[in-house]
PDB file of C-alpha atoms in Angstrom:
ATOM      1  CA  LYS U  23     -20.132 -69.027  16.426  1.00 39.00           C
ATOM      2  CA  TYR U  24     -21.460 -65.526  17.157  1.00 34.00           C
ATOM      3  CA  PHE U  25     -20.753 -65.849  20.889  1.00 34.00           C
ATOM      4  CA  SER U  26     -17.366 -67.472  20.306  1.00 39.00           C
ATOM      5  CA  ASN U  27     -16.422 -64.493  18.107  1.00 37.00           C
ATOM      6  CA  LEU U  28     -17.576 -62.102  20.830  1.00 39.00           C
ATOM      7  CA  ASN U  29     -15.444 -63.930  23.367  1.00 45.00           C
ATOM      8  CA  ALA U  30     -12.424 -63.832  21.051  1.00 44.00           C
ATOM      9  CA  ASP U  31     -12.933 -60.096  20.401  1.00 53.00           C
ATOM     10  CA  SER U  32     -13.218 -59.473  24.149  1.00 55.00           C
ATOM     11  CA  LYS U  33      -9.940 -61.264  24.882  1.00 61.00           C
ATOM     12  CA  LEU U  34      -8.260 -59.389  22.047  1.00 60.00           C
ATOM     13  CA  ASN U  35      -9.563 -56.088  23.348  1.00 72.00           C
ATOM     14  CA  ASP U  36      -8.311 -56.937  26.856  1.00 78.00           C
ATOM     15  CA  ARG U  37      -4.825 -57.486  25.483  1.00 82.00           C
ATOM     16  CA  ILE U  38      -4.879 -54.100  23.773  1.00 86.00           C
ATOM     17  CA  LEU U  39      -6.189 -52.291  26.863  1.00 85.00           C
ATOM     18  CA  ALA U  40      -3.555 -54.038  28.982  1.00 86.00           C
ATOM     19  CA  ARG U  41      -0.970 -51.915  27.177  1.00 90.00           C
ATOM     20  CA  ILE U  42      -2.479 -48.582  28.340  1.00 91.00           C
ATOM     21  CA  PRO U  43      -0.972 -47.264  31.621  1.00 90.00           C
ATOM     22  CA  ALA U  44      -3.374 -46.328  34.407  1.00 86.00           C
ATOM     23  CA  ASP U  45      -2.531 -42.597  34.355  1.00 86.00           C
ATOM     24  CA  ALA U  46      -4.284 -42.102  31.005  1.00 88.00           C
ATOM     25  CA  ALA U  47      -6.968 -39.462  31.507  1.00 81.00           C
ATOM     26  CA  LEU U  48      -7.975 -39.413  27.846  1.00 86.00           C
ATOM     27  CA  VAL U  49      -8.087 -42.234  25.296  1.00 89.00           C
ATOM     28  CA  ILE U  50      -9.039 -41.673  21.656  1.00 86.00           C
ATOM     29  CA  GLU U  51     -10.158 -44.566  19.482  1.00 87.00           C
ATOM     30  CA  PHE U  52     -10.559 -44.620  15.708  1.00 84.00           C
ATOM     31  CA  THR U  53     -10.345 -47.045  12.808  1.00 84.00           C
ATOM     32  CA  ASN U  54      -7.148 -46.963  10.777  1.00 84.00           C
ATOM     33  CA  GLU U  55      -8.436 -46.252   7.297  1.00 79.00           C
ATOM     34  CA  ARG U  56      -7.652 -43.682   4.623  1.00 71.00           C
ATOM     35  CA  SER U  57     -11.000 -41.877   4.828  1.00 65.00           C
ATOM     36  CA  ILE U  58     -10.518 -40.659   8.401  1.00 64.00           C
ATOM     37  CA  TYR U  59      -7.115 -39.165   7.584  1.00 64.00           C
ATOM     38  CA  GLU U  60      -8.592 -37.380   4.570  1.00 64.00           C
ATOM     39  CA  ILE U  61     -11.333 -35.888   6.746  1.00 59.00           C
ATOM     40  CA  PHE U  62      -8.898 -34.606   9.353  1.00 60.00           C
ATOM     41  CA  LYS U  63      -6.130 -33.522   6.973  1.00 61.00           C
ATOM     42  CA  ASP U  64      -6.922 -29.811   7.293  1.00 61.00           C
ATOM     43  CA  TYR U  65      -8.731 -30.036  10.632  1.00 59.00           C
ATOM     44  CA  THR U  66      -6.887 -27.609  12.920  1.00 65.00           C
ATOM     45  CA  LEU U  67      -9.081 -27.844  16.027  1.00 61.00           C
ATOM     46  CA  PHE U  68      -7.630 -31.185  17.079  1.00 65.00           C
ATOM     47  CA  ALA U  69      -4.120 -29.701  16.860  1.00 67.00           C
ATOM     48  CA  ASP U  70      -5.294 -26.831  19.068  1.00 66.00           C
ATOM     49  CA  ILE U  71      -6.034 -29.367  21.803  1.00 67.00           C
ATOM     50  CA  ILE U  72      -3.003 -31.664  21.678  1.00 72.00           C
ATOM     51  CA  GLY U  73      -0.555 -29.142  20.234  1.00 72.00           C
ATOM     52  CA  ASN U  74       0.962 -28.744  16.796  1.00 77.00           C
ATOM     53  CA  GLY U  75       3.993 -30.808  17.776  1.00 81.00           C
ATOM     54  CA  GLN U  76       1.946 -33.877  18.734  1.00 82.00           C
ATOM     55  CA  GLN U  77      -0.283 -33.447  15.682  1.00 81.00           C
ATOM     56  CA  SER U  78       2.780 -33.334  13.434  1.00 85.00           C
ATOM     57  CA  LYS U  79       4.123 -36.530  15.019  1.00 88.00           C
ATOM     58  CA  LEU U  80       0.818 -38.309  14.417  1.00 85.00           C
ATOM     59  CA  GLU U  81       0.758 -37.212  10.782  1.00 84.00           C
ATOM     60  CA  ARG U  82       4.337 -38.311  10.172  1.00 87.00           C
ATOM     61  CA  LEU U  83       3.695 -41.630  11.904  1.00 88.00           C
ATOM     62  CA  LYS U  84       0.654 -42.213   9.715  1.00 86.00           C
ATOM     63  CA  GLU U  85       2.685 -41.457   6.589  1.00 85.00           C
ATOM     64  CA  THR U  86       5.363 -43.930   7.688  1.00 87.00           C
ATOM     65  CA  LEU U  87       2.926 -46.751   8.476  1.00 85.00           C
ATOM     66  CA  SER U  88       1.157 -46.272   5.158  1.00 84.00           C
ATOM     67  CA  GLY U  89       4.393 -45.783   3.234  1.00 77.00           C
ATOM     68  CA  ASN U  90       4.133 -49.035   1.297  1.00 81.00           C
ATOM     69  CA  GLN U  91       1.141 -51.221   0.517  1.00 87.00           C
ATOM     70  CA  GLU U  92       2.224 -54.342   2.386  1.00 88.00           C
ATOM     71  CA  LEU U  93       2.959 -52.397   5.575  1.00 88.00           C
ATOM     72  CA  ALA U  94      -0.290 -50.438   5.282  1.00 89.00           C
ATOM     73  CA  GLU U  95      -2.306 -53.655   4.923  1.00 91.00           C
ATOM     74  CA  LEU U  96      -0.925 -54.985   8.203  1.00 91.00           C
ATOM     75  CA  PHE U  97      -2.781 -52.246  10.101  1.00 90.00           C
ATOM     76  CA  ASN U  98      -5.598 -51.449   7.666  1.00 89.00           C
ATOM     77  CA  GLU U  99      -9.051 -51.111   9.283  1.00 87.00           C
ATOM     78  CA  GLN U 100      -7.706 -52.042  12.699  1.00 88.00           C
ATOM     79  CA  LYS U 101      -8.718 -50.043  15.761  1.00 88.00           C
ATOM     80  CA  VAL U 102      -6.098 -47.564  16.930  1.00 90.00           C
ATOM     81  CA  TYR U 103      -6.004 -46.369  20.537  1.00 91.00           C
ATOM     82  CA  LEU U 104      -4.208 -43.154  21.462  1.00 90.00           C
ATOM     83  CA  SER U 105      -3.755 -42.579  25.183  1.00 92.00           C
ATOM     84  CA  PHE U 106      -2.304 -39.319  26.462  1.00 89.00           C
ATOM     85  CA  HIS U 107       0.138 -39.142  29.364  1.00 88.00           C
ATOM     86  CA  HIS U 108       2.160 -36.586  31.284  1.00 82.00           C
ATOM     87  CA  ASP U 109       5.848 -37.011  30.464  1.00 79.00           C
ATOM     88  CA  LYS U 110       8.306 -34.759  32.277  1.00 76.00           C
ATOM     89  CA  ASP U 111       7.044 -31.265  31.379  1.00 70.00           C
ATOM     90  CA  SER U 112       5.135 -32.195  28.261  1.00 77.00           C
ATOM     91  CA  LEU U 113       2.342 -34.281  26.801  1.00 81.00           C
ATOM     92  CA  SER U 114       3.110 -37.633  25.178  1.00 88.00           C
ATOM     93  CA  PHE U 115       0.902 -40.199  23.544  1.00 91.00           C
ATOM     94  CA  LEU U 116       0.944 -43.977  23.375  1.00 94.00           C
ATOM     95  CA  TRP U 117      -0.151 -45.593  20.098  1.00 94.00           C
ATOM     96  CA  VAL U 118      -1.619 -49.110  20.327  1.00 94.00           C
ATOM     97  CA  SER U 119      -3.052 -51.243  17.530  1.00 92.00           C
ATOM     98  CA  MET U 120      -3.226 -54.785  16.150  1.00 90.00           C
ATOM     99  CA  LEU U 121      -1.605 -56.483  13.191  1.00 92.00           C
ATOM    100  CA  ASN U 122      -4.031 -58.074  10.743  1.00 91.00           C
ATOM    101  CA  GLU U 123      -1.837 -61.156  10.536  1.00 89.00           C
ATOM    102  CA  PRO U 124       1.178 -62.664  12.315  1.00 86.00           C
ATOM    103  CA  VAL U 125       4.485 -61.293  11.067  1.00 87.00           C
ATOM    104  CA  ALA U 126       8.062 -61.950  12.162  1.00 84.00           C
ATOM    105  CA  ASP U 127      10.030 -59.107  13.753  1.00 81.00           C
ATOM    106  CA  GLU U 128      12.531 -59.259  10.917  1.00 83.00           C
ATOM    107  CA  ARG U 129       9.761 -58.849   8.334  1.00 86.00           C
ATOM    108  CA  LEU U 130       8.167 -55.944  10.207  1.00 86.00           C
ATOM    109  CA  SER U 131      11.552 -54.213  10.472  1.00 85.00           C
ATOM    110  CA  PHE U 132      12.163 -54.782   6.765  1.00 86.00           C
ATOM    111  CA  LEU U 133       8.825 -53.203   5.811  1.00 87.00           C
ATOM    112  CA  LEU U 134       9.350 -50.249   8.150  1.00 87.00           C
ATOM    113  CA  GLY U 135      12.825 -49.818   6.718  1.00 85.00           C
ATOM    114  CA  LYS U 136      11.338 -48.942   3.356  1.00 84.00           C
ATOM    115  CA  THR U 137       9.989 -45.655   4.732  1.00 80.00           C
ATOM    116  CA  ALA U 138      12.111 -45.006   7.845  1.00 83.00           C
ATOM    117  CA  ILE U 139      15.475 -45.833   9.439  1.00 85.00           C
ATOM    118  CA  VAL U 140      15.013 -48.781  11.800  1.00 87.00           C
ATOM    119  CA  GLY U 141      17.098 -48.976  14.982  1.00 88.00           C
ATOM    120  CA  LYS U 142      17.220 -50.593  18.393  1.00 83.00           C
ATOM    121  CA  SER U 143      17.150 -49.158  21.912  1.00 80.00           C
ATOM    122  CA  GLY U 144      17.612 -51.944  24.428  1.00 79.00           C
ATOM    123  CA  LYS U 145      14.651 -54.313  24.156  1.00 82.00           C
ATOM    124  CA  TYR U 146      12.697 -51.833  22.041  1.00 90.00           C
ATOM    125  CA  SER U 147      12.807 -51.253  18.326  1.00 90.00           C
ATOM    126  CA  SER U 148      12.781 -47.712  16.990  1.00 91.00           C
ATOM    127  CA  ILE U 149      12.298 -45.864  13.750  1.00 91.00           C
ATOM    128  CA  ALA U 150      13.684 -42.479  12.772  1.00 91.00           C
ATOM    129  CA  ILE U 151      10.910 -40.614  10.978  1.00 88.00           C
ATOM    130  CA  LYS U 152      11.757 -37.882   8.499  1.00 84.00           C
ATOM    131  CA  GLY U 153      10.952 -34.448   9.879  1.00 85.00           C
ATOM    132  CA  ILE U 154      10.805 -35.595  13.543  1.00 89.00           C
ATOM    133  CA  ASN U 155      13.853 -35.203  15.776  1.00 89.00           C
ATOM    134  CA  GLU U 156      12.756 -37.916  18.236  1.00 90.00           C
ATOM    135  CA  PRO U 157      12.724 -41.643  17.405  1.00 92.00           C
ATOM    136  CA  PHE U 158       9.470 -43.573  17.625  1.00 93.00           C
ATOM    137  CA  TYR U 159       9.991 -46.532  19.975  1.00 93.00           C
ATOM    138  CA  PHE U 160       7.802 -49.615  19.721  1.00 93.00           C
ATOM    139  CA  PHE U 161       7.479 -53.226  20.772  1.00 90.00           C
ATOM    140  CA  ARG U 162       5.303 -56.131  19.708  1.00 88.00           C
ATOM    141  CA  ASP U 163       3.424 -58.481  22.020  1.00 85.00           C
ATOM    142  CA  ASP U 164       2.212 -61.184  19.655  1.00 84.00           C
ATOM    143  CA  ASN U 165      -0.087 -59.237  17.296  1.00 88.00           C
ATOM    144  CA  VAL U 166      -0.426 -56.183  19.552  1.00 91.00           C
ATOM    145  CA  VAL U 167       1.923 -53.315  18.676  1.00 92.00           C
ATOM    146  CA  ALA U 168       2.500 -50.400  21.055  1.00 94.00           C
ATOM    147  CA  GLY U 169       4.684 -47.393  20.397  1.00 94.00           C
ATOM    148  CA  SER U 170       5.509 -43.901  21.585  1.00 94.00           C
ATOM    149  CA  PHE U 171       7.944 -41.079  20.977  1.00 93.00           C
ATOM    150  CA  SER U 172       8.493 -41.205  24.753  1.00 92.00           C
ATOM    151  CA  LEU U 173      10.650 -44.101  25.925  1.00 92.00           C
ATOM    152  CA  ALA U 174       9.392 -43.595  29.492  1.00 92.00           C
ATOM    153  CA  VAL U 175       5.739 -43.961  28.426  1.00 92.00           C
ATOM    154  CA  LEU U 176       6.533 -47.054  26.354  1.00 93.00           C
ATOM    155  CA  GLN U 177       8.435 -48.626  29.244  1.00 92.00           C
ATOM    156  CA  LYS U 178       5.371 -48.264  31.457  1.00 91.00           C
ATOM    157  CA  SER U 179       3.270 -49.880  28.751  1.00 92.00           C
ATOM    158  CA  SER U 180       5.607 -52.817  28.199  1.00 90.00           C
ATOM    159  CA  GLU U 181       5.810 -53.658  31.901  1.00 86.00           C
ATOM    160  CA  LEU U 182       2.058 -54.162  32.264  1.00 77.00           C
ATOM    161  CA  LYS U 183       0.833 -57.752  32.534  1.00 74.00           C
ATOM    162  CA  GLU U 184      -2.866 -56.914  32.706  1.00 72.00           C
ATOM    163  CA  THR U 185      -4.956 -53.789  32.439  1.00 72.00           C
ATOM    164  CA  GLN U 186      -4.385 -51.214  35.187  1.00 78.00           C
ATOM    165  CA  LEU U 187      -7.269 -49.016  34.065  1.00 82.00           C
ATOM    166  CA  SER U 188     -10.157 -48.615  36.473  1.00 79.00           C
ATOM    167  CA  PRO U 189     -12.909 -51.235  35.971  1.00 79.00           C
ATOM    168  CA  ARG U 190     -15.420 -48.593  34.846  1.00 79.00           C
ATOM    169  CA  PHE U 191     -12.963 -47.047  32.402  1.00 82.00           C
ATOM    170  CA  LYS U 192     -12.123 -50.437  30.953  1.00 80.00           C
ATOM    171  CA  GLU U 193     -15.837 -51.219  30.622  1.00 79.00           C
ATOM    172  CA  GLN U 194     -16.449 -48.029  28.663  1.00 78.00           C
ATOM    173  CA  LEU U 195     -13.491 -48.710  26.383  1.00 79.00           C
ATOM    174  CA  SER U 196     -14.675 -52.261  25.795  1.00 76.00           C
ATOM    175  CA  ARG U 197     -18.304 -51.427  25.227  1.00 69.00           C
ATOM    176  CA  GLN U 198     -19.465 -51.401  21.616  1.00 52.00           C
ATOM    177  CA  THR U 199     -22.466 -49.181  21.044  1.00 41.00           C
ATOM    178  CA  ALA U 200     -24.399 -48.573  17.865  1.00 38.00           C
ATOM    179  CA  GLY U 201     -23.564 -44.882  18.059  1.00 42.00           C
ATOM    180  CA  SER U 202     -19.814 -45.410  18.324  1.00 50.00           C
ATOM    181  CA  LYS U 203     -19.758 -47.442  15.110  1.00 52.00           C
ATOM    182  CA  ASN U 204     -20.881 -44.390  13.159  1.00 55.00           C
ATOM    183  CA  SER U 205     -18.575 -41.940  14.891  1.00 63.00           C
ATOM    184  CA  ILE U 206     -15.408 -40.599  13.294  1.00 66.00           C
ATOM    185  CA  ARG U 207     -13.511 -40.714  16.560  1.00 75.00           C
ATOM    186  CA  ASN U 208     -14.469 -41.797  20.059  1.00 82.00           C
ATOM    187  CA  GLN U 209     -13.126 -40.154  23.190  1.00 82.00           C
ATOM    188  CA  TYR U 210     -13.021 -41.839  26.592  1.00 84.00           C
ATOM    189  CA  VAL U 211     -12.422 -39.792  29.735  1.00 85.00           C
ATOM    190  CA  ASP U 212     -11.674 -41.066  33.230  1.00 85.00           C
ATOM    191  CA  TYR U 213     -12.447 -38.153  35.568  1.00 81.00           C
ATOM    192  CA  SER U 214     -10.612 -39.754  38.492  1.00 80.00           C
ATOM    193  CA  THR U 215      -7.327 -39.183  36.640  1.00 81.00           C
ATOM    194  CA  VAL U 216      -8.112 -35.840  34.956  1.00 79.00           C
ATOM    195  CA  MET U 217      -7.102 -33.609  37.884  1.00 76.00           C
ATOM    196  CA  PRO U 218      -3.842 -35.452  38.674  1.00 73.00           C
ATOM    197  CA  PHE U 219      -3.120 -35.301  34.931  1.00 76.00           C
ATOM    198  CA  LEU U 220      -3.836 -31.561  34.594  1.00 75.00           C
ATOM    199  CA  SER U 221      -2.078 -30.591  37.837  1.00 73.00           C
ATOM    200  CA  LYS U 222       1.265 -31.809  36.460  1.00 69.00           C
ATOM    201  CA  PHE U 223       1.152 -29.057  33.846  1.00 69.00           C
ATOM    202  CA  TYR U 224       0.624 -26.236  36.391  1.00 72.00           C
ATOM    203  CA  ARG U 225       2.931 -24.888  39.062  1.00 71.00           C
ATOM    204  CA  THR U 226       0.081 -23.669  41.260  1.00 75.00           C
ATOM    205  CA  LYS U 227      -2.806 -25.590  42.768  1.00 75.00           C
ATOM    206  CA  LEU U 228      -5.837 -25.828  40.505  1.00 69.00           C
ATOM    207  CA  THR U 229      -8.901 -24.167  42.027  1.00 72.00           C
ATOM    208  CA  GLY U 230     -12.063 -22.414  40.876  1.00 71.00           C
ATOM    209  CA  HIS U 231     -13.837 -24.097  37.983  1.00 71.00           C
ATOM    210  CA  TYR U 232     -11.320 -26.931  38.104  1.00 69.00           C
ATOM    211  CA  ASN U 233     -12.995 -28.041  41.329  1.00 71.00           C
ATOM    212  CA  LEU U 234     -16.023 -29.060  39.257  1.00 70.00           C
ATOM    213  CA  ILE U 235     -13.863 -31.628  37.509  1.00 72.00           C
ATOM    214  CA  ASN U 236     -12.328 -32.710  40.796  1.00 70.00           C
ATOM    215  CA  GLU U 237     -15.770 -33.441  42.218  1.00 72.00           C
ATOM    216  CA  LEU U 238     -16.674 -35.719  39.334  1.00 73.00           C
ATOM    217  CA  ASP U 239     -16.067 -39.406  39.819  1.00 75.00           C
ATOM    218  CA  GLY U 240     -17.002 -41.246  36.677  1.00 80.00           C
ATOM    219  CA  VAL U 241     -16.203 -41.954  33.052  1.00 84.00           C
ATOM    220  CA  SER U 242     -17.432 -40.647  29.706  1.00 82.00           C
ATOM    221  CA  ASN U 243     -17.789 -42.285  26.316  1.00 81.00           C
ATOM    222  CA  LEU U 244     -18.042 -39.433  23.809  1.00 79.00           C
ATOM    223  CA  ASN U 245     -18.614 -39.785  20.082  1.00 76.00           C
ATOM    224  CA  MET U 246     -17.127 -37.071  17.906  1.00 70.00           C
ATOM    225  CA  ASN U 247     -19.254 -35.317  15.315  1.00 67.00           C
ATOM    226  CA  PHE U 248     -17.257 -33.607  12.624  1.00 62.00           C
ATOM    227  CA  ARG U 249     -17.559 -29.862  12.092  1.00 64.00           C
ATOM    228  CA  SER U 250     -14.779 -27.724  10.706  1.00 62.00           C
ATOM    229  CA  ASP U 251     -15.499 -24.826  13.072  1.00 66.00           C
ATOM    230  CA  ALA U 252     -16.266 -26.602  16.340  1.00 66.00           C
ATOM    231  CA  LEU U 253     -15.524 -29.663  18.420  1.00 67.00           C
ATOM    232  CA  MET U 254     -18.833 -31.384  19.108  1.00 71.00           C
ATOM    233  CA  PHE U 255     -19.374 -34.524  21.144  1.00 74.00           C
ATOM    234  CA  ASN U 256     -22.300 -36.559  22.315  1.00 78.00           C
ATOM    235  CA  GLY U 257     -22.331 -39.635  24.473  1.00 79.00           C
ATOM    236  CA  ILE U 258     -22.796 -41.040  27.912  1.00 79.00           C
ATOM    237  CA  THR U 259     -21.242 -40.054  31.235  1.00 79.00           C
ATOM    238  CA  GLU U 260     -21.556 -42.469  34.121  1.00 80.00           C
ATOM    239  CA  ILE U 261     -21.116 -40.887  37.541  1.00 77.00           C
ATOM    240  CA  ASP U 262     -20.592 -42.759  40.804  1.00 71.00           C
ATOM    241  CA  THR U 263     -23.698 -41.665  42.716  1.00 65.00           C
ATOM    242  CA  THR U 264     -22.737 -43.605  45.846  1.00 64.00           C
ATOM    243  CA  LYS U 265     -20.259 -40.905  46.844  1.00 58.00           C
ATOM    244  CA  GLY U 266     -21.377 -37.713  48.492  1.00 52.00           C
ATOM    245  CA  SER U 267     -21.101 -34.431  46.623  1.00 48.00           C
TER     246      SER U 267
END
């Protein structure tokens, strides 16, 4: 039974990772539970990294999904994956998680409608969240739910049939380590996509210390340790040593 559960978890994880487009340079993973939101409620350093606008969207989205007990229980204690993508001239995130139990689209829309205005945009559902000018688009693939405030990012996600992430990046995301279970948040970095990702935000060619990143070819699995005055990580970085420096 133990190994059958592992196999089932692996297939489930593959379905979640299959929703993340290949241009994700950074993926953040955490468990959807009240305690983590309480810890990060007044934590400003994370907003300094992703921007106040994206932080505000995440907070409002959390409030919407936990707006009534039945809706909150559908996602309670499930893993949430946030992948960050370049979108036009800005940063957008993709939110991916699992439902705890099967639920009809009509029922999900009804529950969301208690805390937000539910709409439709082509084949995607959407919700208008109070305080946010952009709708949150989402779709459901069986029990996997993916959503984004960027329709372009969500379209890329919905068109994927299997994971497009690099094999090493997928392995790091799939790997369960004893350390990650005790971490508040886990960060996964694919260095092969970091420079293409960063370069889209600059008009000039990135040189100097950025070349150090460009020379890296590997992935990192970083566990986050909470401190109110500093971002601190520890973990493992795997570098491809077969390539010349």
